[in-house]
Amino acid sequence: MKILNLLKIAYRSLTKNKLRVLLTMLGIIIGVASVIAMLAIGQGSKQNIQASMASLGINSVMIFPGSSNMGGVRMGAGSYSTLTQKDAEVIAARCDFVTDVTPVVSKSSQIIAGNQNWHANVTGALSQYFSIRNLTIAQGNIYTTTDERTAAKVCVIGQTVSTNLFGAGNNPVGKYIRINSIPFKVIGLLAVKGQNTFGQDQDDVVIAPFATVMKRMLSTLYVNSILASATSEKDIDKVKDQVTTLLRIQHKLTPADQDDFTVRSQADIANTFESISNVLTILLACIASISLIVGGIGIMNIMLVSVTERTREIGIRMAVGAKSRDVLFQFIIESIFISVLGGIIGITLGVIISMLVGKFGGWPVVITPESIILSFAFSSAVGIFFGWYPARKASNLNPIDALRYE
Amino acid sequence: MEQGNELIVVKNMAKTYKLGDMEVNALRDVSLTINKGDFVAIMGPSGSGKSTFMNIIGCLDYHPAKGEYTLDGVDVFKMNKDQLAELRNKKIGFIFQSFNILARTSAIENVELPMLYNSSVDSKERKERALAALKSVGLAERAGHMPNQLSGGQQQRVAIARSLVNNPLVIMADEPTGNLDTRNSYDIMEIFQDMNDKGITIVMVTHETDIAQFAKSNILFRDGMIVSNEIVKDRKIAKLEIPKLPILDKNDILT
Ligand SMILES: Nc1ncnc2c1ncn2[C@@H]1O[C@H](COP(=O)(O)OP(=O)(O)OP(=O)(O)O)[C@@H](O)[C@H]1O
Ligand SMILES: [Mg+2]
């Protein structure tokens, strides 16, 4: 059997049944388009999480007071008072794989400048905080060790705070603000960072020297957390181990005691959120797969409805000399054509939908080649299976039974 | 009777259909020889096994039948499905009562169909032969028409052109005029007689005695057996009979 003849047979059959071809294709188009759009949305949220995690400083390690696996009523890490400035100093002095360390305290405060007021979280930390958190300065400077030693009343503010107190586009550096009635000089403005993954505005911050906040604003011995950065990403686990060992000694814990602190790396948190986002992606993919399967059932429906006509057609073809495999090849070629063309249209549609979602939905979308290949392969399989199955049945019929099929 | 002249040799053919517990003996014991150049009309009451017989000798029924069947010297019952397909393609032309041409497919494409399954014919030759076949049944002008644009008689002539196009040895026709009026039936008989004159063997089932009169011999089936096989004495010639038919409408006449 000449391949050219088979192509001609399939071509003629397809052009004779345009509506059927179109309806069959529709199932595939919708299926492929939805898989691509769903995966693009899922993938987009995943990359969004990764990006904002990286912007927090991928090498950073956080130490919170309180145990992550304490029984009973959980109050959330940070509600306990076990960490001190001394702990941070010990880590800085004794931990090999740590570059920067800072204790961190924070207090939610009323901030006033002129006749404007604003409410923000005031963070007290050493100047290393900026490098650990990957914060860059847009205007002015960060504070110095002298400011730290003298507990100088200076601060660095974020863009949101600046805009609300001084108006958009105005340089706040050199101006004064009052935090809980204490006057502070603004010496730096942070570069814009935007929202993090959890929707928190990372520009709504005021950062002041640790000593200043500790001594002038708080009256406590304990810090909210300790922030450190590892020498490199691969040393994070070593840092976590060393910090744990050091703090257990420092806190005089016996082997029977649980840790009264929790060490978390940025990567741990990123992993948690990545796995959440993976679940989301899988969920979306499942929904999309269902639409593919529904599309496949649609194809089968159309094939089954047309099977009477097609069975007689097969009978006629066999009566004039078509072998079973000629008939099968014809149907396979038809199915491949429908799947491939439907797949291409579906991909185009899926990409357009994804881009529209990205543009108007404010949702990040990422179209990966894998999602295109996956949906295309799956839809082709569905199309070919559902198209080919009734044909295979018919091509195994006795010619006279096919001819007489009612 | 010369040996080399035998086209179809059937010996003790029997066929039983099973429908659940019930068995239908459609053919009991049929032996028959049809020579090259014969024009045989098979008659008999409904259910006597005529179609069953035709489908077996036309290689359309893959389910086994008892007995022996030789077509043009080859033992058909020993062939596999692909070889049977080849036989149907090259040696047999089948014509059905219900025309069985592809819907939404032009006359010429329907006629080209057997040649698409015959790899020895290229596309140029395919077109030429399809047109020639349509011309021989008087439908050259209708080559591009779809089946729904053709009358029943014309559709049956498309089917005949299709059966002729691979130059078969034998045409097998199961009630070819069953759905047609007298005039169209006679037109078909004219084509059959022309083909027969050119040497093609014809085996035709019919219920109508006047149609059977166009054949050279008549075989009578009853209860799955042949009860008589006679030469037609006053054989009708279609070319002479058609002018005698009453003219109802000028448009009925073939041009
Ligand atoms: N596929 C089948 N399955 C079961 N029984 C069948 C089948 N085909 C035919 N028969 C039975 O076999 C017998 C012969 O049928 P066949 O079609 O050969 O008759 P026929 O002579 O062609 O009749 P008609 O003149 O009505 O066309 C009938 O009793 C019929 O019911
Ligand atoms: Mg019959």
XYZ file of C-alpha atoms and ligand atoms in Angstrom:
693
model
C 0.000 0.000 0.000
C 1.426 3.315 -1.021
C 1.731 5.880 1.765
C 0.672 8.553 -0.705
C -2.590 6.725 -1.343
C -3.213 6.416 2.387
C -2.638 10.144 2.811
C -4.983 10.831 -0.071
C -7.652 8.573 1.421
C -7.343 10.259 4.830
C -7.293 13.731 3.298
C -10.442 13.068 1.291
C -12.208 11.630 4.290
C -11.290 14.636 6.456
C -12.417 17.214 3.925
C -15.725 15.353 3.488
C -16.529 15.655 7.197
C -15.460 19.138 8.196
C -18.040 19.578 10.955
C -17.163 16.283 12.569
C -13.467 17.120 12.367
C -14.106 20.523 13.914
C -16.169 19.151 16.790
C -13.585 16.512 17.504
C -10.859 19.117 17.462
C -12.781 21.345 19.847
C -12.378 18.871 22.686
C -8.643 18.780 22.183
C -8.354 22.548 21.811
C -10.150 23.215 25.093
C -8.199 20.514 26.898
C -4.777 21.661 25.745
C -5.533 25.330 26.291
C -6.728 24.769 29.847
C -3.759 22.583 30.766
C -1.330 25.191 29.503
C -3.123 28.066 31.225
C -3.470 26.192 34.531
C 0.150 25.082 34.578
C 1.300 28.568 33.628
C -0.570 30.036 36.577
C 0.735 27.374 38.956
C 4.272 27.685 37.713
C 4.045 31.460 37.912
C 3.098 31.431 41.579
C 5.940 29.029 42.284
C 8.521 31.240 40.640
C 7.028 34.231 42.388
C 7.627 32.543 45.744
C 11.163 31.583 44.798
C 11.962 35.095 43.667
C 10.674 36.768 46.806
C 12.450 34.197 48.962
C 15.678 34.957 47.181
C 15.132 38.659 47.748
C 14.981 38.017 51.486
C 18.512 36.644 51.349
C 18.811 33.004 50.461
C 21.767 32.427 52.805
C 20.097 33.797 55.865
C 19.362 31.824 59.019
C 16.802 32.941 61.577
C 16.712 32.018 65.217
C 13.457 32.470 67.082
C 12.790 31.969 70.756
C 10.589 29.032 71.664
C 10.562 25.489 70.389
C 8.957 24.500 67.163
C 7.903 21.213 68.716
C 6.789 22.243 72.180
C 3.679 20.439 73.287
C 0.510 21.946 74.573
C -0.746 25.358 73.661
C 1.394 26.862 70.940
C 1.947 30.561 71.135
C 3.939 30.870 67.959
C 7.648 31.411 67.696
C 8.565 34.844 68.981
C 6.147 34.889 71.897
C 8.747 33.377 74.176
C 11.589 35.236 75.796
C 14.699 33.119 75.674
C 17.048 34.833 73.243
C 19.353 37.634 74.308
C 21.860 39.968 72.740
C 24.537 37.799 74.338
C 23.379 34.809 72.302
C 23.927 36.793 69.137
C 27.391 37.828 70.258
C 28.315 34.203 71.038
C 27.129 33.071 67.620
C 29.129 35.832 65.944
C 32.243 34.926 67.892
C 32.126 31.146 67.824
C 30.290 30.081 64.702
C 32.642 29.310 61.796
C 30.352 29.524 58.828
C 28.616 32.750 59.713
C 29.507 36.050 58.079
C 27.063 38.464 59.696
C 24.930 38.229 62.812
C 22.474 40.626 64.352
C 19.945 40.470 67.134
C 16.596 41.878 66.079
C 13.969 43.625 68.163
C 10.869 45.309 66.878
C 8.081 47.453 68.141
C 4.978 48.668 66.472
C 5.011 52.431 66.821
C 3.333 55.690 65.995
C 5.485 57.825 63.717
C 4.973 61.510 63.218
C 6.582 63.973 60.828
C 5.203 67.482 60.785
C 1.437 67.118 60.675
C 1.556 63.641 59.113
C 1.436 60.473 61.105
C 1.853 56.831 60.266
C 1.933 53.504 61.999
C 4.807 51.162 61.297
C 6.977 48.481 62.756
C 10.260 49.836 64.018
C 13.069 47.314 63.802
C 16.167 47.579 65.866
C 19.188 45.749 64.504
C 22.897 46.061 63.887
C 24.011 47.483 60.559
C 24.739 43.920 59.362
C 20.964 43.532 59.122
C 21.014 45.310 55.764
C 23.398 42.885 54.137
C 21.722 39.798 55.654
C 18.312 40.908 54.391
C 19.648 42.033 51.000
C 18.435 45.575 51.633
C 19.906 48.328 49.539
C 19.890 52.063 50.167
C 18.392 54.394 47.581
C 19.236 57.684 49.281
C 21.622 58.569 52.103
C 23.425 55.985 54.204
C 22.957 53.272 56.741
C 24.037 53.921 60.329
C 27.558 53.294 61.539
C 29.083 51.375 64.464
C 29.459 54.726 66.201
C 25.723 55.305 65.926
C 25.319 51.841 67.408
C 27.711 52.473 70.283
C 26.153 55.803 71.167
C 22.607 54.621 70.603
C 22.179 57.509 68.197
C 18.667 58.605 67.346
C 18.971 57.921 63.616
C 16.971 55.656 61.345
C 16.571 54.302 57.845
C 13.043 54.248 56.453
C 11.262 52.376 53.679
C 9.578 53.935 50.693
C 6.043 53.481 52.000
C 6.837 55.247 55.236
C 8.594 58.037 53.372
C 5.703 58.524 50.973
C 3.175 58.664 53.783
C 5.132 61.071 55.897
C 6.879 63.278 53.369
C 4.877 62.746 50.170
C 5.824 60.825 47.053
C 9.118 61.728 45.417
C 10.401 63.844 48.307
C 13.811 62.962 49.681
C 13.415 62.267 53.418
C 17.140 62.104 54.147
C 18.162 64.714 56.716
C 14.604 65.254 57.934
C 13.326 64.373 61.403
C 10.581 62.027 62.462
C 9.184 61.326 65.914
C 8.865 57.712 66.930
C 6.782 57.384 70.094
C 7.583 61.065 70.683
C 11.350 60.510 70.422
C 12.888 62.531 67.551
C 14.932 60.497 65.060
C 16.969 61.795 62.143
C 16.329 59.997 58.847
C 19.725 59.157 57.403
C 18.759 56.703 54.670
C 15.947 55.643 52.363
C 15.648 52.001 51.350
C 15.305 50.955 47.710
C 11.815 49.765 46.813
C 11.283 46.033 47.441
C 7.551 45.628 46.952
C 5.332 43.013 48.519
C 6.629 39.688 49.658
C 4.919 36.385 48.938
C 2.554 36.827 51.826
C 1.371 40.215 50.667
C 3.313 42.141 53.304
C 4.641 45.491 52.202
C 8.396 45.232 52.618
C 8.737 48.985 52.204
C 6.627 49.774 55.253
C 9.584 49.664 57.666
C 11.698 51.825 59.924
C 15.109 50.463 60.878
C 17.164 51.969 63.698
C 20.346 50.933 65.536
C 19.830 47.981 67.849
C 21.051 49.809 70.937
C 18.774 52.759 70.213
C 15.607 50.723 70.052
C 16.662 48.442 72.884
C 17.591 51.216 75.295
C 15.376 54.094 74.302
C 12.179 52.380 73.233
C 12.017 48.964 74.885
C 12.739 47.922 78.392
C 13.580 44.283 77.994
C 16.559 41.977 78.091
C 15.266 39.701 75.405
C 15.338 40.022 71.648
C 12.657 38.958 69.160
C 15.001 37.006 66.948
C 18.561 36.645 65.808
C 19.413 36.886 62.162
C 22.586 35.452 60.643
C 23.912 34.791 57.189
C 25.898 31.725 56.228
C 29.089 31.973 54.230
C 27.355 30.138 51.415
C 24.158 28.256 50.712
C 25.765 24.865 51.213
C 26.971 25.829 54.708
C 23.490 26.551 55.957
C 23.061 23.139 57.563
C 26.413 23.451 59.367
C 25.391 26.874 60.647
C 22.112 25.469 61.923
C 23.945 22.640 63.735
C 26.545 24.929 65.279
C 23.987 27.487 66.343
C 21.903 24.781 67.980
C 24.913 23.362 69.863
C 26.097 26.825 70.967
C 22.712 27.995 72.153
C 22.037 24.784 74.069
C 25.279 25.329 75.991
C 24.519 29.022 76.356
C 21.041 28.323 77.704
C 22.414 25.559 79.935
C 20.051 22.952 78.580
C 20.524 19.338 79.669
C 20.270 16.621 77.010
C 16.754 15.867 78.277
C 15.565 19.424 77.672
C 14.035 20.484 74.439
C 15.503 23.378 72.504
C 14.039 26.653 73.780
C 14.674 28.242 70.409
C 14.040 27.428 66.751
C 16.547 27.709 63.944
C 15.117 28.218 60.484
C 16.904 28.928 57.266
C 15.363 30.972 54.528
C 15.652 27.840 52.389
C 13.467 25.874 54.867
C 10.754 28.460 54.565
C 11.158 28.604 50.825
C 10.843 24.839 50.662
C 7.654 24.878 52.687
C 6.095 27.408 50.407
C 7.393 25.700 47.342
C 5.717 22.485 48.375
C 2.482 24.368 49.001
C 2.767 25.867 45.569
C 3.525 22.430 44.117
C 0.303 21.136 45.604
C -1.466 24.079 44.021
C 0.105 23.339 40.659
C -0.846 19.685 40.861
C -4.379 20.662 41.804
C -4.638 22.971 38.811
C -3.154 20.295 36.584
C -5.768 17.844 37.841
C -8.567 20.242 36.990
C -7.033 20.743 33.560
C -6.632 17.000 33.056
C -10.289 16.542 33.829
C -11.110 18.983 31.073
C -8.823 17.014 28.771
C -10.611 13.805 29.642
C -13.989 15.456 29.169
C -12.686 16.603 25.796
C -11.660 13.034 25.084
C -15.120 11.780 25.971
C -16.511 14.387 23.593
C -14.309 12.991 20.875
C -15.475 9.480 21.631
C -19.086 10.641 21.565
C -18.682 12.100 18.131
C -16.863 9.017 16.951
C -19.545 6.733 18.349
C -22.351 8.769 16.849
C -20.671 8.612 13.487
C -19.738 4.975 13.849
C -22.778 3.694 11.953
C -21.850 5.797 9.006
C -18.195 5.013 9.391
C -18.779 1.283 9.771
C -20.643 1.211 6.486
C -17.882 3.302 4.970
C -15.362 0.758 6.208
C -17.522 -2.021 4.742
C -17.537 -0.260 1.379
C -13.785 0.242 1.489
C -13.233 -3.391 2.362
C -15.592 -4.542 -0.389
C -13.496 -2.739 -2.980
C -10.262 -4.173 -1.618
C -9.120 -2.309 1.509
C -7.249 -4.494 3.959
C -7.869 -4.147 7.706
C -4.603 -2.315 8.124
C -5.405 0.105 5.283
C -8.536 1.067 7.162
C -6.650 1.342 10.434
C -3.917 3.491 8.943
C -6.518 5.777 7.468
C -8.076 6.313 10.880
C -4.721 6.759 12.588
C -3.680 9.383 10.060
C -7.018 11.147 10.519
C -6.697 11.045 14.309
C -3.120 12.285 14.250
C -4.085 15.126 11.984
C -6.996 16.129 14.221
C -4.902 15.849 17.393
C -1.923 17.727 16.019
C -3.932 20.556 14.520
C -6.186 20.718 17.585
C -3.092 20.650 19.777
C -1.465 23.530 17.918
C -4.611 25.638 18.116
C -4.976 24.677 21.786
C -1.403 25.696 22.567
C -1.903 29.052 20.886
C -5.131 29.603 22.773
C -3.571 28.477 26.064
C -0.658 30.877 25.644
C -3.032 33.735 24.854
C -5.215 32.948 27.877
C -2.145 32.741 30.124
C -0.888 36.068 28.890
C -4.284 37.672 29.415
C -4.440 36.281 32.949
C -0.949 37.632 33.561
C -1.854 41.007 32.181
C -5.279 41.651 33.658
C -5.392 39.268 36.589
C -2.244 40.614 38.182
C -1.171 37.030 38.561
C 2.282 35.994 37.448
C 2.267 33.320 34.713
C 5.131 31.260 33.415
C 4.650 29.059 30.359
C 7.133 26.223 30.451
C 8.012 24.011 27.482
C 7.201 21.013 29.670
C 3.591 22.078 30.039
C 3.295 22.444 26.274
C 4.849 19.063 25.608
C 2.836 17.415 28.365
C -0.542 18.724 27.293
C 0.215 18.119 23.654
C 1.302 14.537 24.247
C -1.630 13.845 26.526
C -4.204 15.329 24.188
C -2.738 13.493 21.223
C -2.933 10.254 23.145
C -6.524 10.967 24.123
C -7.456 11.984 20.577
C -5.783 9.046 18.925
C -7.134 6.550 21.414
C -10.714 7.727 21.267
C -10.622 8.197 17.512
C -8.899 4.970 16.783
C -10.699 2.637 19.133
C -14.054 2.509 17.312
C -12.223 2.249 14.006
C -10.154 -0.658 15.207
C -13.306 -2.455 16.225
C -14.867 -1.786 12.863
C -11.816 -2.757 10.856
C -11.852 -6.176 12.477
C -15.405 -6.754 11.298
C -16.391 -9.116 8.594
C -16.773 -6.971 5.439
C -20.355 -8.080 4.921
C -21.235 -7.325 8.570
C -19.688 -3.866 8.246
C -21.708 -3.266 5.092
C -24.916 -4.321 6.772
C -24.236 -2.440 10.039
C -27.314 -0.555 11.201
C -16.868 -28.271 -20.959
C -13.210 -27.276 -21.229
C -11.104 -27.336 -18.065
C -9.400 -23.917 -18.386
C -12.700 -22.185 -18.873
C -14.021 -22.610 -15.356
C -14.059 -19.404 -13.302
C -16.074 -20.323 -10.234
C -16.189 -23.874 -8.975
C -18.225 -24.517 -5.832
C -18.470 -27.996 -4.360
C -20.788 -29.060 -1.537
C -20.907 -25.598 -0.037
C -22.825 -25.358 3.242
C -23.256 -22.467 5.620
C -24.902 -22.327 9.006
C -25.613 -19.123 10.917
C -25.754 -19.447 14.667
C -28.081 -17.101 16.504
C -27.768 -18.048 20.143
C -29.261 -21.513 20.445
C -30.887 -21.370 17.040
C -29.095 -22.541 13.939
C -30.078 -21.400 10.459
C -28.917 -23.593 7.626
C -28.701 -20.852 5.013
C -26.864 -23.098 2.519
C -27.194 -26.881 2.683
C -25.318 -28.427 -0.178
C -24.544 -26.228 -3.137
C -22.362 -27.326 -6.029
C -22.035 -25.111 -9.057
C -19.633 -24.287 -11.849
C -19.682 -20.924 -13.582
C -17.542 -20.519 -16.688
C -15.774 -17.460 -17.951
C -18.134 -15.356 -20.016
C -21.269 -16.669 -18.322
C -24.122 -14.391 -17.315
C -25.971 -16.144 -14.518
C -29.128 -14.953 -12.812
C -29.868 -16.487 -9.419
C -33.496 -16.545 -8.381
C -35.411 -17.989 -5.496
C -37.718 -17.104 -2.635
C -36.693 -14.824 0.167
C -34.449 -16.552 2.688
C -33.399 -19.275 0.280
C -29.699 -18.378 0.721
C -28.977 -16.340 -2.409
C -27.250 -13.468 -0.627
C -25.404 -15.863 1.648
C -24.057 -17.624 -1.427
C -23.101 -14.373 -3.157
C -21.277 -13.033 -0.129
C -19.236 -16.197 0.160
C -18.256 -16.381 -3.502
C -17.667 -12.615 -3.450
C -15.162 -13.115 -0.577
C -17.079 -10.690 1.651
C -17.700 -13.226 4.397
C -14.669 -14.149 6.486
C -16.614 -16.593 8.621
C -15.986 -20.118 7.470
C -18.307 -22.100 5.247
C -18.110 -25.795 4.527
C -17.166 -27.255 1.176
C -14.772 -26.118 -1.538
C -14.568 -22.942 -3.557
C -12.141 -22.230 -6.361
C -12.053 -18.827 -8.049
C -9.975 -18.527 -11.203
C -7.926 -21.545 -10.127
C -7.184 -20.440 -6.562
C -8.543 -22.146 -3.477
C -10.352 -19.262 -1.787
C -11.015 -21.030 1.523
C -7.263 -21.352 2.084
C -6.592 -17.611 1.778
C -6.045 -15.157 4.596
C -7.910 -11.855 4.989
C -5.326 -9.782 3.154
C -5.311 -12.161 0.214
C -9.108 -12.038 0.130
C -8.959 -8.235 0.090
C -6.568 -8.479 -2.829
C -8.969 -10.835 -4.637
C -11.890 -8.451 -4.114
C -9.755 -5.594 -5.354
C -8.390 -7.210 -8.496
C -10.804 -9.930 -9.618
C -14.250 -9.180 -8.258
C -16.592 -6.261 -8.688
C -19.492 -6.220 -6.238
C -22.771 -4.401 -6.737
C -25.381 -4.101 -4.009
C -29.082 -3.420 -3.943
C -28.455 -0.371 -1.737
C -25.720 1.035 -4.034
C -23.205 1.410 -1.194
C -21.315 4.380 -2.525
C -19.562 6.804 -0.195
C -21.678 9.774 0.865
C -20.437 13.338 0.288
C -17.972 11.896 -2.185
C -18.155 12.775 -5.863
C -18.945 10.155 -8.491
C -15.403 10.166 -9.807
C -13.857 9.837 -6.357
C -16.147 6.911 -5.630
C -15.017 5.253 -8.826
C -11.370 5.947 -7.999
C -11.705 4.187 -4.644
C -10.713 0.633 -5.661
C -7.628 2.002 -7.415
C -6.525 3.813 -4.237
C -6.179 0.352 -2.723
C -4.306 -0.889 -5.778
C -0.742 0.352 -5.562
C 0.059 -0.462 -9.192
C -2.081 2.421 -10.451
C -0.614 5.926 -10.376
C -2.723 9.045 -9.955
C -2.821 9.995 -13.630
C -3.902 6.559 -14.736
C -6.392 6.481 -11.876
C -8.164 9.599 -13.130
C -8.214 8.389 -16.712
C -9.559 4.976 -15.871
C -12.208 6.372 -13.513
C -13.415 8.740 -16.210
C -13.453 5.962 -18.788
C -15.475 3.752 -16.448
C -17.973 6.560 -15.798
C -18.217 7.119 -19.534
C -18.958 3.447 -20.129
C -21.987 3.720 -17.836
C -23.069 6.995 -19.438
C -22.155 9.302 -16.560
C -19.141 11.151 -17.951
C -20.899 14.489 -17.429
C -21.753 13.678 -13.815
C -18.214 12.945 -12.666
C -18.173 15.818 -10.167
C -21.654 15.219 -8.763
C -22.264 14.092 -5.214
C -24.446 11.029 -4.542
C -27.291 13.209 -3.260
C -27.289 14.989 -6.596
C -27.776 11.724 -8.475
C -30.871 9.585 -9.038
C -30.993 6.005 -7.761
C -30.290 4.662 -11.234
C -27.349 6.998 -11.607
C -25.979 6.031 -8.202
C -26.191 2.381 -9.155
C -24.332 3.162 -12.369
C -21.603 4.869 -10.311
C -21.384 1.648 -8.305
C -21.118 -0.331 -11.536
C -18.383 1.960 -12.831
C -16.573 1.426 -9.534
C -16.885 -2.348 -9.844
C -15.501 -2.237 -13.382
C -12.584 0.051 -12.848
C -9.997 -2.525 -11.771
C -10.898 -4.742 -14.760
C -12.392 -7.599 -12.746
C -12.970 -11.121 -14.011
C -16.417 -11.269 -12.523
C -19.156 -8.879 -11.474
C -21.291 -10.060 -8.597
C -24.538 -8.186 -8.206
C -26.999 -8.841 -5.376
C -30.372 -7.498 -6.542
C -28.793 -4.612 -8.483
C -32.185 -3.471 -9.749
C -34.073 -4.073 -6.502
C -34.405 -0.371 -5.770
C -34.926 0.795 -9.346
C -37.852 1.218 -11.707
C -38.174 -0.722 -14.938
C -36.474 1.819 -17.142
C -33.469 2.189 -14.883
C -33.358 -1.584 -14.432
C -33.239 -2.087 -18.160
C -30.498 0.517 -18.490
C -28.461 -1.451 -15.952
C -29.136 -4.640 -17.906
C -27.896 -2.954 -21.043
C -24.631 -2.141 -19.298
C -24.368 -5.695 -17.954
C -24.912 -7.181 -21.401
C -22.282 -4.848 -22.876
C -19.799 -5.870 -20.208
C -20.660 -9.506 -20.690
C -20.100 -9.157 -24.420
C -16.635 -7.842 -23.596
C -15.934 -11.045 -21.676
C -16.722 -10.181 -18.070
C -18.544 -12.917 -16.205
C -21.673 -11.792 -14.374
C -23.437 -13.407 -11.442
C -26.602 -11.597 -10.481
C -29.322 -12.209 -7.903
C -32.779 -10.989 -8.828
C -36.373 -11.455 -7.810
C -37.754 -10.209 -11.096
C -38.306 -12.791 -13.835
C -38.132 -10.185 -16.581
C -34.700 -9.065 -15.349
C -33.557 -12.685 -15.180
C -34.461 -12.990 -18.866
C -31.471 -10.787 -19.729
C -29.053 -13.419 -18.368
C -27.776 -16.399 -20.274
C -28.795 -18.910 -17.627
C -31.063 -18.975 -14.572
C -30.383 -20.787 -11.322
C -33.134 -21.382 -8.806
C -32.399 -21.589 -5.077
C -34.745 -23.065 -2.525
C -34.002 -23.758 1.136
C -30.264 -23.365 0.664
C -30.055 -25.670 -2.315
C -30.002 -25.301 -6.084
C -33.193 -26.805 -7.490
C -32.694 -25.954 -11.145
C -30.115 -24.527 -13.545
C -31.438 -23.706 -16.995
C -30.311 -21.885 -20.114
C -32.560 -18.893 -20.884
C -34.412 -19.665 -24.087
C -35.861 -16.368 -25.290
C -33.085 -14.181 -23.939
C -33.945 -10.484 -23.907
C -31.522 -7.978 -25.360
C -31.683 -4.668 -23.463
C -30.877 -2.546 -26.512
C -33.991 -3.881 -28.193
C -36.230 -3.852 -25.122
C -35.622 -0.275 -23.977
C -37.228 1.406 -27.017
C -40.386 -0.638 -26.358
C -40.870 0.863 -22.893
C -43.601 3.478 -22.635
C -42.204 6.998 -22.554
C -43.407 8.858 -19.471
C -41.182 11.855 -19.648
C -38.638 12.893 -22.183
C -36.104 13.507 -19.393
C -36.225 9.829 -18.468
C -34.393 8.889 -21.612
C -30.694 8.452 -21.355
C -28.765 10.543 -23.773
N -25.934 -12.647 9.384
C -26.904 -13.575 9.544
N -27.091 -14.115 10.749
C -28.044 -15.039 10.946
N -28.837 -15.486 9.990
C -28.687 -14.984 8.764
C -27.719 -13.990 8.483
N -27.809 -13.675 7.172
C -28.788 -14.429 6.672
N -29.329 -15.214 7.621
C -30.405 -16.205 7.439
O -29.969 -17.098 6.419
C -31.051 -17.377 5.556
C -30.656 -17.010 4.146
O -30.536 -15.622 4.072
P -30.135 -14.867 2.742
O -29.921 -13.436 3.076
O -29.026 -15.580 2.096
O -31.459 -15.004 1.893
P -31.811 -14.436 0.474
O -32.066 -15.581 -0.406
O -30.779 -13.472 0.031
O -33.149 -13.681 0.760
P -33.718 -12.325 0.093
O -34.253 -12.704 -1.226
O -34.777 -11.887 1.034
O -32.571 -11.379 0.014
C -32.236 -16.621 6.061
O -33.033 -17.493 6.827
C -31.651 -15.549 6.943
O -32.521 -15.258 8.010
Mg -30.692 -11.373 -0.385
